[in-house]
PDB file of C-alpha atoms in Angstrom:
ATOM      1  CA  MET A   1      -0.149   0.416   0.254  1.00 57.00           C
ATOM      2  CA  ASP A   2       2.798   2.415   0.316  1.00 63.00           C
ATOM      3  CA  GLY A   3       4.003   1.583  -2.959  1.00 69.00           C
ATOM      4  CA  LEU A   4       0.449   2.805  -4.085  1.00 69.00           C
ATOM      5  CA  LYS A   5       0.552   6.472  -2.376  1.00 68.00           C
ATOM      6  CA  ASP A   6       4.105   7.531  -3.549  1.00 72.00           C
ATOM      7  CA  THR A   7       2.793   6.560  -6.942  1.00 76.00           C
ATOM      8  CA  LEU A   8      -0.520   8.799  -6.014  1.00 69.00           C
ATOM      9  CA  LEU A   9       1.868  11.147  -4.159  1.00 72.00           C
ATOM     10  CA  ALA A  10       4.248  11.791  -7.101  1.00 78.00           C
ATOM     11  CA  MET A  11       1.437  11.667  -9.312  1.00 77.00           C
ATOM     12  CA  LEU A  12      -0.531  14.662  -7.940  1.00 76.00           C
ATOM     13  CA  LYS A  13       3.135  16.592  -7.195  1.00 77.00           C
ATOM     14  CA  SER A  14       3.723  16.331 -11.010  1.00 81.00           C
ATOM     15  CA  ALA A  15       0.501  17.275 -12.146  1.00 80.00           C
ATOM     16  CA  LEU A  16       0.435  20.297  -9.112  1.00 80.00           C
ATOM     17  CA  ASN A  17       4.093  21.141  -9.063  1.00 81.00           C
ATOM     18  CA  GLY A  18       3.903  21.205 -13.217  1.00 82.00           C
ATOM     19  CA  PHE A  19       0.861  23.598 -12.913  1.00 85.00           C
ATOM     20  CA  ASP A  20       3.477  26.531 -11.294  1.00 83.00           C
ATOM     21  CA  SER A  21       5.916  25.894 -13.217  1.00 85.00           C
ATOM     22  CA  MET A  22       3.650  26.600 -16.700  1.00 87.00           C
ATOM     23  CA  LEU A  23       2.431  29.630 -15.186  1.00 86.00           C
ATOM     24  CA  LYS A  24       5.900  30.801 -14.275  1.00 85.00           C
ATOM     25  CA  SER A  25       6.922  30.105 -17.752  1.00 86.00           C
ATOM     26  CA  ALA A  26       3.819  32.270 -18.930  1.00 87.00           C
ATOM     27  CA  GLN A  27       4.794  35.128 -17.306  1.00 85.00           C
ATOM     28  CA  GLU A  28       8.509  35.232 -18.307  1.00 84.00           C
ATOM     29  CA  VAL A  29       7.217  34.994 -21.874  1.00 85.00           C
ATOM     30  CA  LEU A  30       4.873  37.704 -21.236  1.00 84.00           C
ATOM     31  CA  THR A  31       7.551  40.134 -19.772  1.00 79.00           C
ATOM     32  CA  GLY A  32      10.176  38.745 -21.887  1.00 73.00           C
ATOM     33  CA  ALA A  33      12.458  37.446 -19.420  1.00 64.00           C
ATOM     34  CA  SER A  34      13.115  34.193 -20.830  1.00 63.00           C
ATOM     35  CA  PHE A  35      14.245  34.927 -24.067  1.00 66.00           C
ATOM     36  CA  ASN A  36      16.294  37.927 -25.678  1.00 68.00           C
ATOM     37  CA  THR A  37      14.013  40.293 -26.639  1.00 74.00           C
ATOM     38  CA  ASP A  38      16.404  42.998 -28.322  1.00 76.00           C
ATOM     39  CA  ASP A  39      17.554  40.211 -30.208  1.00 81.00           C
ATOM     40  CA  VAL A  40      13.949  38.587 -31.717  1.00 81.00           C
ATOM     41  CA  TRP A  41      13.019  41.927 -32.435  1.00 83.00           C
ATOM     42  CA  ASP A  42      16.018  43.326 -34.184  1.00 83.00           C
ATOM     43  CA  LYS A  43      15.723  39.936 -36.450  1.00 85.00           C
ATOM     44  CA  VAL A  44      11.806  40.429 -37.231  1.00 86.00           C
ATOM     45  CA  ILE A  45      13.144  44.038 -38.072  1.00 86.00           C
ATOM     46  CA  THR A  46      15.113  42.424 -41.081  1.00 86.00           C
ATOM     47  CA  LEU A  47      11.986  40.615 -42.600  1.00 86.00           C
ATOM     48  CA  THR A  48      10.079  43.520 -43.152  1.00 87.00           C
ATOM     49  CA  GLU A  49      12.977  44.948 -45.548  1.00 85.00           C
ATOM     50  CA  ALA A  50      11.588  42.251 -48.342  1.00 85.00           C
ATOM     51  CA  LEU A  51       8.331  43.793 -48.096  1.00 86.00           C
ATOM     52  CA  LYS A  52       9.074  47.627 -48.299  1.00 87.00           C
ATOM     53  CA  PRO A  53       9.749  47.332 -52.204  1.00 87.00           C
ATOM     54  CA  PHE A  54       5.951  45.668 -53.119  1.00 89.00           C
ATOM     55  CA  CYS A  55       4.575  48.132 -50.426  1.00 89.00           C
ATOM     56  CA  TYR A  56       6.309  51.480 -52.312  1.00 88.00           C
ATOM     57  CA  VAL A  57       4.299  50.004 -55.333  1.00 89.00           C
ATOM     58  CA  ILE A  58       1.289  49.490 -52.857  1.00 89.00           C
ATOM     59  CA  ILE A  59       1.700  53.398 -52.038  1.00 87.00           C
ATOM     60  CA  ALA A  60       1.719  54.448 -56.126  1.00 86.00           C
ATOM     61  CA  ILE A  61      -1.168  52.425 -57.223  1.00 87.00           C
ATOM     62  CA  CYS A  62      -3.297  53.906 -53.624  1.00 84.00           C
ATOM     63  CA  ILE A  63      -2.420  57.150 -54.654  1.00 82.00           C
ATOM     64  CA  LEU A  64      -3.988  56.583 -58.367  1.00 83.00           C
ATOM     65  CA  ILE A  65      -6.850  55.417 -57.036  1.00 83.00           C
ATOM     66  CA  GLU A  66      -7.419  57.923 -54.522  1.00 79.00           C
ATOM     67  CA  LEU A  67      -6.679  60.642 -57.528  1.00 77.00           C
ATOM     68  CA  ALA A  68      -9.349  58.842 -59.560  1.00 79.00           C
ATOM     69  CA  GLN A  69     -11.521  58.831 -57.116  1.00 76.00           C
ATOM     70  CA  VAL A  70     -11.332  63.061 -56.844  1.00 73.00           C
ATOM     71  CA  ALA A  71     -11.590  63.010 -60.371  1.00 72.00           C
ATOM     72  CA  SER A  72     -15.247  61.878 -60.147  1.00 72.00           C
ATOM     73  CA  LYS A  73     -16.470  63.954 -57.485  1.00 68.00           C
ATOM     74  CA  VAL A  74     -14.832  67.096 -59.076  1.00 63.00           C
ATOM     75  CA  ASP A  75     -14.516  68.595 -62.352  1.00 61.00           C
ATOM     76  CA  ILE A  76     -11.223  70.581 -62.008  1.00 65.00           C
ATOM     77  CA  ILE A  77      -8.689  69.138 -59.873  1.00 64.00           C
ATOM     78  CA  LYS A  78      -6.627  71.877 -57.557  1.00 68.00           C
ATOM     79  CA  TRP A  79      -3.436  72.298 -56.356  1.00 65.00           C
ATOM     80  CA  GLU A  80      -5.226  71.418 -53.150  1.00 70.00           C
ATOM     81  CA  HIS A  81      -6.206  68.034 -53.976  1.00 68.00           C
ATOM     82  CA  GLY A  82      -2.451  67.417 -55.459  1.00 72.00           C
ATOM     83  CA  LEU A  83      -0.859  68.985 -52.270  1.00 75.00           C
ATOM     84  CA  LYS A  84      -2.846  66.475 -50.325  1.00 76.00           C
ATOM     85  CA  LEU A  85      -2.264  63.616 -51.746  1.00 77.00           C
ATOM     86  CA  SER A  86       2.025  64.528 -51.962  1.00 80.00           C
ATOM     87  CA  VAL A  87       1.263  64.843 -48.528  1.00 81.00           C
ATOM     88  CA  LYS A  88      -0.456  61.348 -47.796  1.00 80.00           C
ATOM     89  CA  MET A  89       2.188  59.725 -50.084  1.00 83.00           C
ATOM     90  CA  VAL A  90       5.279  61.142 -48.413  1.00 84.00           C
ATOM     91  CA  LEU A  91       2.901  60.270 -44.922  1.00 84.00           C
ATOM     92  CA  ALA A  92       2.910  56.911 -45.995  1.00 86.00           C
ATOM     93  CA  LYS A  93       6.340  56.449 -47.077  1.00 87.00           C
ATOM     94  CA  PHE A  94       7.148  57.622 -42.945  1.00 88.00           C
ATOM     95  CA  CYS A  95       4.635  55.872 -41.728  1.00 87.00           C
ATOM     96  CA  ILE A  96       6.029  52.085 -43.352  1.00 90.00           C
ATOM     97  CA  ASP A  97       9.920  53.824 -41.264  1.00 88.00           C
ATOM     98  CA  ILE A  98       8.790  54.493 -38.597  1.00 89.00           C
ATOM     99  CA  ALA A  99       6.092  51.823 -37.705  1.00 88.00           C
ATOM    100  CA  PRO A 100       8.644  49.225 -35.731  1.00 87.00           C
ATOM    101  CA  THR A 101       9.798  52.065 -33.566  1.00 88.00           C
ATOM    102  CA  PHE A 102       5.505  53.200 -33.002  1.00 90.00           C
ATOM    103  CA  LEU A 103       5.200  49.332 -32.247  1.00 89.00           C
ATOM    104  CA  ARG A 104       7.965  49.110 -30.172  1.00 88.00           C
ATOM    105  CA  ALA A 105       7.073  51.925 -28.073  1.00 90.00           C
ATOM    106  CA  CYS A 106       3.931  50.251 -27.469  1.00 89.00           C
ATOM    107  CA  TYR A 107       5.567  47.039 -27.060  1.00 88.00           C
ATOM    108  CA  ASN A 108       8.043  48.547 -23.904  1.00 87.00           C
ATOM    109  CA  GLN A 109       4.538  50.232 -22.583  1.00 89.00           C
ATOM    110  CA  ALA A 110       3.057  46.726 -22.137  1.00 88.00           C
ATOM    111  CA  SER A 111       5.562  45.031 -20.891  1.00 86.00           C
ATOM    112  CA  LEU A 112       6.150  48.280 -18.178  1.00 87.00           C
ATOM    113  CA  TRP A 113       2.633  47.178 -17.111  1.00 88.00           C
ATOM    114  CA  ILE A 114       3.155  43.168 -17.326  1.00 86.00           C
ATOM    115  CA  THR A 115       6.456  43.976 -14.895  1.00 84.00           C
ATOM    116  CA  LYS A 116       4.683  46.557 -12.358  1.00 84.00           C
ATOM    117  CA  ALA A 117       1.293  44.133 -12.191  1.00 82.00           C
ATOM    118  CA  THR A 118       3.730  41.152 -11.443  1.00 79.00           C
ATOM    119  CA  GLU A 119       5.718  43.003  -8.486  1.00 76.00           C
ATOM    120  CA  ILE A 120       2.882  43.908  -7.086  1.00 72.00           C
ATOM    121  CA  GLY A 121       0.838  41.502  -6.616  1.00 61.00           C
ATOM    122  CA  GLY A 122       3.632  38.468  -6.308  1.00 60.00           C
ATOM    123  CA  TYR A 123       3.372  35.546  -6.712  1.00 62.00           C
ATOM    124  CA  THR A 124       2.090  32.250  -4.526  1.00 64.00           C
ATOM    125  CA  ALA A 125       3.222  28.618  -6.089  1.00 70.00           C
ATOM    126  CA  LEU A 126      -0.551  27.132  -4.981  1.00 71.00           C
ATOM    127  CA  GLY A 127       0.513  23.469  -6.936  1.00 72.00           C
ATOM    128  CA  GLU A 128       3.490  23.357  -4.153  1.00 73.00           C
ATOM    129  CA  MET A 129       0.876  25.212  -1.266  1.00 72.00           C
ATOM    130  CA  ILE A 130      -1.607  22.440  -2.331  1.00 74.00           C
ATOM    131  CA  SER A 131       1.289  19.730  -2.563  1.00 73.00           C
ATOM    132  CA  LYS A 132       2.069  19.870   1.199  1.00 73.00           C
ATOM    133  CA  GLU A 133      -1.298  19.048   2.535  1.00 71.00           C
ATOM    134  CA  VAL A 134      -1.913  16.104   0.227  1.00 70.00           C
ATOM    135  CA  GLU A 135       1.051  14.508   1.318  1.00 69.00           C
ATOM    136  CA  LYS A 136       0.081  15.133   4.604  1.00 72.00           C
ATOM    137  CA  GLN A 137      -3.595  13.717   4.333  1.00 67.00           C
ATOM    138  CA  ILE A 138      -2.317  10.779   2.019  1.00 68.00           C
ATOM    139  CA  SER A 139      -0.150   9.459   4.938  1.00 68.00           C
ATOM    140  CA  GLU A 140      -2.962   9.339   7.002  1.00 66.00           C
ATOM    141  CA  ILE A 141      -5.548   7.026   4.597  1.00 67.00           C
ATOM    142  CA  SER A 142      -6.057   3.710   5.617  1.00 71.00           C
ATOM    143  CA  GLY A 143      -6.955   0.929   3.553  1.00 67.00           C
ATOM    144  CA  LEU A 144      -6.022  -0.136   0.266  1.00 68.00           C
ATOM    145  CA  TRP A 145      -9.172   0.302  -1.297  1.00 64.00           C
ATOM    146  CA  SER A 146      -9.438   3.790  -0.807  1.00 66.00           C
ATOM    147  CA  VAL A 147      -6.011   4.539  -2.220  1.00 68.00           C
ATOM    148  CA  ILE A 148      -6.706   2.518  -5.121  1.00 72.00           C
ATOM    149  CA  GLY A 149     -10.235   4.460  -5.665  1.00 70.00           C
ATOM    150  CA  LEU A 150      -8.092   8.057  -4.947  1.00 69.00           C
ATOM    151  CA  LEU A 151      -5.397   6.800  -7.385  1.00 72.00           C
ATOM    152  CA  VAL A 152      -7.777   5.767 -10.179  1.00 74.00           C
ATOM    153  CA  SER A 153     -10.290   9.141  -9.770  1.00 73.00           C
ATOM    154  CA  CYS A 154      -6.708  11.559  -9.613  1.00 76.00           C
ATOM    155  CA  MET A 155      -5.409  10.285 -12.872  1.00 80.00           C
ATOM    156  CA  LEU A 156      -7.982  11.844 -14.817  1.00 82.00           C
ATOM    157  CA  LEU A 157      -7.556  14.835 -12.556  1.00 81.00           C
ATOM    158  CA  SER A 158      -4.047  15.442 -12.383  1.00 82.00           C
ATOM    159  CA  MET A 159      -3.517  14.856 -16.288  1.00 87.00           C
ATOM    160  CA  ALA A 160      -6.433  17.921 -16.361  1.00 87.00           C
ATOM    161  CA  ILE A 161      -4.319  20.067 -14.255  1.00 86.00           C
ATOM    162  CA  LYS A 162      -1.633  19.673 -16.213  1.00 87.00           C
ATOM    163  CA  VAL A 163      -3.437  20.252 -19.593  1.00 90.00           C
ATOM    164  CA  CYS A 164      -4.645  23.741 -17.945  1.00 90.00           C
ATOM    165  CA  GLY A 165      -1.414  24.931 -17.419  1.00 89.00           C
ATOM    166  CA  LEU A 166      -0.172  23.889 -20.729  1.00 91.00           C
ATOM    167  CA  LEU A 167      -3.243  25.697 -22.521  1.00 93.00           C
ATOM    168  CA  ILE A 168      -2.122  29.593 -20.705  1.00 92.00           C
ATOM    169  CA  GLN A 169       1.358  28.977 -21.929  1.00 91.00           C
ATOM    170  CA  VAL A 170       0.444  27.827 -25.431  1.00 92.00           C
ATOM    171  CA  ILE A 171      -1.924  31.210 -24.637  1.00 93.00           C
ATOM    172  CA  SER A 172       0.805  33.155 -23.677  1.00 90.00           C
ATOM    173  CA  PHE A 173       3.359  32.006 -26.496  1.00 90.00           C
ATOM    174  CA  GLY A 174       1.006  32.254 -29.024  1.00 91.00           C
ATOM    175  CA  ARG A 175       0.566  36.329 -27.806  1.00 90.00           C
ATOM    176  CA  MET A 176       4.533  36.804 -28.724  1.00 89.00           C
ATOM    177  CA  PHE A 177       4.353  34.978 -31.774  1.00 90.00           C
ATOM    178  CA  GLU A 178       1.522  36.757 -33.099  1.00 91.00           C
ATOM    179  CA  LEU A 179       3.090  40.604 -32.100  1.00 90.00           C
ATOM    180  CA  TYR A 180       6.086  39.499 -34.437  1.00 90.00           C
ATOM    181  CA  VAL A 181       3.880  38.761 -37.028  1.00 91.00           C
ATOM    182  CA  TYR A 182       2.889  42.004 -36.955  1.00 91.00           C
ATOM    183  CA  LEU A 183       5.642  43.578 -36.544  1.00 90.00           C
ATOM    184  CA  ALA A 184       6.969  41.793 -39.785  1.00 90.00           C
ATOM    185  CA  VAL A 185       4.067  42.459 -41.955  1.00 91.00           C
ATOM    186  CA  SER A 186       3.967  45.972 -40.523  1.00 90.00           C
ATOM    187  CA  PRO A 187       4.673  47.992 -44.153  1.00 91.00           C
ATOM    188  CA  LEU A 188       2.296  46.048 -46.083  1.00 90.00           C
ATOM    189  CA  PRO A 189      -0.656  47.835 -43.873  1.00 90.00           C
ATOM    190  CA  CYS A 190       1.211  51.286 -43.573  1.00 88.00           C
ATOM    191  CA  SER A 191       1.781  51.583 -47.366  1.00 88.00           C
ATOM    192  CA  PHE A 192      -2.520  51.880 -47.408  1.00 88.00           C
ATOM    193  CA  PHE A 193      -2.070  54.822 -46.002  1.00 84.00           C
ATOM    194  CA  PRO A 194      -3.045  56.744 -48.416  1.00 82.00           C
ATOM    195  CA  LEU A 195      -6.629  55.556 -49.340  1.00 80.00           C
ATOM    196  CA  GLY A 196      -8.984  58.118 -47.647  1.00 69.00           C
ATOM    197  CA  ASP A 197     -12.620  59.876 -48.208  1.00 61.00           C
ATOM    198  CA  GLY A 198     -12.421  60.137 -52.028  1.00 55.00           C
ATOM    199  CA  SER A 199     -11.773  63.449 -51.697  1.00 54.00           C
ATOM    200  CA  GLY A 200      -7.818  63.491 -51.156  1.00 51.00           C
ATOM    201  CA  GLY A 201      -8.069  63.793 -47.505  1.00 57.00           C
ATOM    202  CA  GLY A 202      -8.474  61.536 -44.599  1.00 62.00           C
ATOM    203  CA  MET A 203      -5.956  58.179 -44.105  1.00 69.00           C
ATOM    204  CA  SER A 204      -7.164  54.273 -44.523  1.00 78.00           C
ATOM    205  CA  ARG A 205      -9.110  52.274 -42.113  1.00 84.00           C
ATOM    206  CA  ILE A 206      -6.874  49.588 -43.005  1.00 86.00           C
ATOM    207  CA  THR A 207      -3.760  51.387 -41.414  1.00 87.00           C
ATOM    208  CA  MET A 208      -5.224  52.269 -38.708  1.00 88.00           C
ATOM    209  CA  LYS A 209      -6.968  49.226 -38.006  1.00 89.00           C
ATOM    210  CA  PHE A 210      -3.393  47.347 -38.312  1.00 91.00           C
ATOM    211  CA  PHE A 211      -2.365  50.177 -34.995  1.00 91.00           C
ATOM    212  CA  LYS A 212      -5.329  49.460 -32.574  1.00 91.00           C
ATOM    213  CA  SER A 213      -4.900  45.466 -33.224  1.00 92.00           C
ATOM    214  CA  PHE A 214      -1.298  45.433 -32.367  1.00 92.00           C
ATOM    215  CA  ILE A 215      -2.026  47.627 -29.318  1.00 92.00           C
ATOM    216  CA  ALA A 216      -4.711  45.341 -28.725  1.00 93.00           C
ATOM    217  CA  VAL A 217      -2.423  42.175 -28.684  1.00 92.00           C
ATOM    218  CA  CYS A 218       0.225  44.255 -26.215  1.00 91.00           C
ATOM    219  CA  LEU A 219      -2.516  45.358 -24.450  1.00 92.00           C
ATOM    220  CA  GLN A 220      -3.472  41.386 -24.171  1.00 92.00           C
ATOM    221  CA  GLY A 221      -0.135  40.427 -22.600  1.00 91.00           C
ATOM    222  CA  VAL A 222      -1.381  42.572 -19.579  1.00 91.00           C
ATOM    223  CA  MET A 223      -4.738  41.389 -18.839  1.00 92.00           C
ATOM    224  CA  ILE A 224      -3.762  37.731 -19.450  1.00 92.00           C
ATOM    225  CA  ILE A 225      -1.733  39.046 -16.079  1.00 90.00           C
ATOM    226  CA  LEU A 226      -3.982  40.419 -14.106  1.00 89.00           C
ATOM    227  CA  CYS A 227      -6.163  37.227 -14.977  1.00 89.00           C
ATOM    228  CA  MET A 228      -3.400  35.339 -13.150  1.00 88.00           C
ATOM    229  CA  GLN A 229      -2.859  37.762 -10.310  1.00 86.00           C
ATOM    230  CA  ILE A 230      -5.972  37.902  -9.743  1.00 85.00           C
ATOM    231  CA  PHE A 231      -7.153  34.311  -9.868  1.00 85.00           C
ATOM    232  CA  ASN A 232      -3.789  33.647  -7.100  1.00 82.00           C
ATOM    233  CA  MET A 233      -5.634  35.532  -4.628  1.00 82.00           C
ATOM    234  CA  ILE A 234      -9.095  34.492  -5.022  1.00 82.00           C
ATOM    235  CA  VAL A 235      -7.845  30.875  -5.551  1.00 80.00           C
ATOM    236  CA  GLY A 236      -4.943  31.026  -3.116  1.00 77.00           C
ATOM    237  CA  THR A 237      -7.633  32.286  -0.542  1.00 78.00           C
ATOM    238  CA  ALA A 238     -10.224  29.548  -1.486  1.00 76.00           C
ATOM    239  CA  ILE A 239      -7.590  27.079  -1.117  1.00 76.00           C
ATOM    240  CA  THR A 240      -6.245  28.299   2.195  1.00 76.00           C
ATOM    241  CA  ASN A 241      -9.450  28.554   3.426  1.00 75.00           C
ATOM    242  CA  LEU A 242      -9.783  24.480   2.384  1.00 70.00           C
ATOM    243  CA  ILE A 243      -6.865  23.640   4.527  1.00 70.00           C
ATOM    244  CA  ALA A 244      -7.769  25.374   7.395  1.00 72.00           C
ATOM    245  CA  THR A 245     -10.719  23.316   6.814  1.00 69.00           C
ATOM    246  CA  SER A 246      -9.069  20.344   6.852  1.00 65.00           C
ATOM    247  CA  LYS A 247      -7.064  20.449   9.599  1.00 65.00           C
ATOM    248  CA  THR A 248     -10.261  20.333  12.188  1.00 66.00           C
ATOM    249  CA  GLY A 249     -11.279  16.919  11.012  1.00 64.00           C
ATOM    250  CA  GLY A 250     -12.217  14.716   8.098  1.00 65.00           C
ATOM    251  CA  ASP A 251     -11.897  12.360   5.770  1.00 71.00           C
ATOM    252  CA  PRO A 252      -8.258  12.541   4.046  1.00 74.00           C
ATOM    253  CA  THR A 253      -9.571  10.920   0.407  1.00 75.00           C
ATOM    254  CA  THR A 254     -12.588  13.125   1.022  1.00 76.00           C
ATOM    255  CA  VAL A 255      -9.764  16.088   1.152  1.00 75.00           C
ATOM    256  CA  VAL A 256      -7.214  15.352  -1.264  1.00 77.00           C
ATOM    257  CA  SER A 257     -10.482  15.271  -3.820  1.00 78.00           C
ATOM    258  CA  ASP A 258     -11.545  18.548  -2.751  1.00 78.00           C
ATOM    259  CA  LEU A 259      -8.625  20.453  -2.706  1.00 78.00           C
ATOM    260  CA  CYS A 260      -8.050  18.608  -6.814  1.00 80.00           C
ATOM    261  CA  TYR A 261     -11.059  19.115  -8.103  1.00 83.00           C
ATOM    262  CA  THR A 262     -10.383  23.031  -6.457  1.00 81.00           C
ATOM    263  CA  MET A 263      -7.512  23.179  -8.148  1.00 82.00           C
ATOM    264  CA  LEU A 264      -8.877  22.140 -11.496  1.00 85.00           C
ATOM    265  CA  MET A 265     -11.890  24.373 -11.406  1.00 87.00           C
ATOM    266  CA  SER A 266      -9.600  26.718 -10.816  1.00 85.00           C
ATOM    267  CA  GLY A 267      -7.410  26.157 -13.640  1.00 87.00           C
ATOM    268  CA  ILE A 268     -10.230  25.621 -15.756  1.00 91.00           C
ATOM    269  CA  VAL A 269     -11.452  29.467 -14.879  1.00 90.00           C
ATOM    270  CA  LEU A 270      -8.280  30.712 -15.605  1.00 90.00           C
ATOM    271  CA  VAL A 271      -7.668  29.029 -18.813  1.00 92.00           C
ATOM    272  CA  MET A 272     -11.277  30.231 -19.930  1.00 93.00           C
ATOM    273  CA  ALA A 273     -10.720  34.324 -18.981  1.00 93.00           C
ATOM    274  CA  VAL A 274      -6.389  34.139 -20.383  1.00 93.00           C
ATOM    275  CA  SER A 275      -8.382  32.715 -23.876  1.00 92.00           C
ATOM    276  CA  LYS A 276     -10.763  35.619 -23.329  1.00 93.00           C
ATOM    277  CA  CYS A 277      -8.259  37.839 -23.188  1.00 92.00           C
ATOM    278  CA  GLY A 278      -7.646  38.594 -26.766  1.00 90.00           C
ATOM    279  CA  SER A 279     -11.268  39.431 -27.537  1.00 91.00           C
ATOM    280  CA  TRP A 280     -11.222  41.653 -24.251  1.00 91.00           C
ATOM    281  CA  ALA A 281      -8.448  43.924 -25.768  1.00 91.00           C
ATOM    282  CA  LYS A 282      -9.882  44.729 -29.514  1.00 90.00           C
ATOM    283  CA  SER A 283     -13.135  45.151 -28.011  1.00 90.00           C
ATOM    284  CA  ILE A 284     -11.344  48.347 -25.695  1.00 89.00           C
ATOM    285  CA  MET A 285      -9.232  49.447 -28.351  1.00 87.00           C
ATOM    286  CA  ASP A 286     -12.597  48.595 -30.995  1.00 82.00           C
ATOM    287  CA  ALA A 287     -10.211  46.421 -33.026  1.00 75.00           C
ATOM    288  CA  ALA A 288     -12.034  43.881 -33.543  1.00 65.00           C
TER     289      ALA A 288
END
């Protein structure tokens, strides 16, 4: 029976501590601490150079389209129209060149907010906290069938807890990939800048939506960290109360099951919240 207890304890510790490590890894990805952000950023920027020649052609096409729209609305094309189109062409070129700097500024601001949020709330290793209590409770279980029943029921629980941690980690990595893809293709939406309202004025909604979408992805990282911090505070309090209740007496098997189910339920809620952060951010920035 001791062998079964050791197997059960090792399985639960692996799941709970693994959940902690995956959340910590996700935080490091969001703060950029797990890799050289500057090096990756510079390499991605070099990819934008391949798009620039094609984007200059798009600028010329957009200017011609805008000119045709102006000609269809007025009898005589005035010098003011030509000035507007010339300024927009220059601004489109400037937008392509300055976009990486502006995007980096947005990313750095979001990273600063993420770091501040992480420092203010701190992080409690909830999995480790539960593991210590689970170890005490398992040592008090008597009866072979109780251990076997708990082992069988916790197999799926431990796997599901690990999957929750993995999904959060994947979403965090996906957010970084999305940022770098936006950066790599930034010249393309900027090249549509000259497309306006058909009178020679205004700017393309494609360009505006691109910048809004990038800022929304930056904001998504902030929201993910906030969700993790809120999760840490709420679930930490719930688990602390549950552990305090278990010390007053109770069936060890039930206590272990309650702790694992609480962790699983909390993990599922956190995954749902983190997965919604992208749509929340886009809604705030009106980039949907």
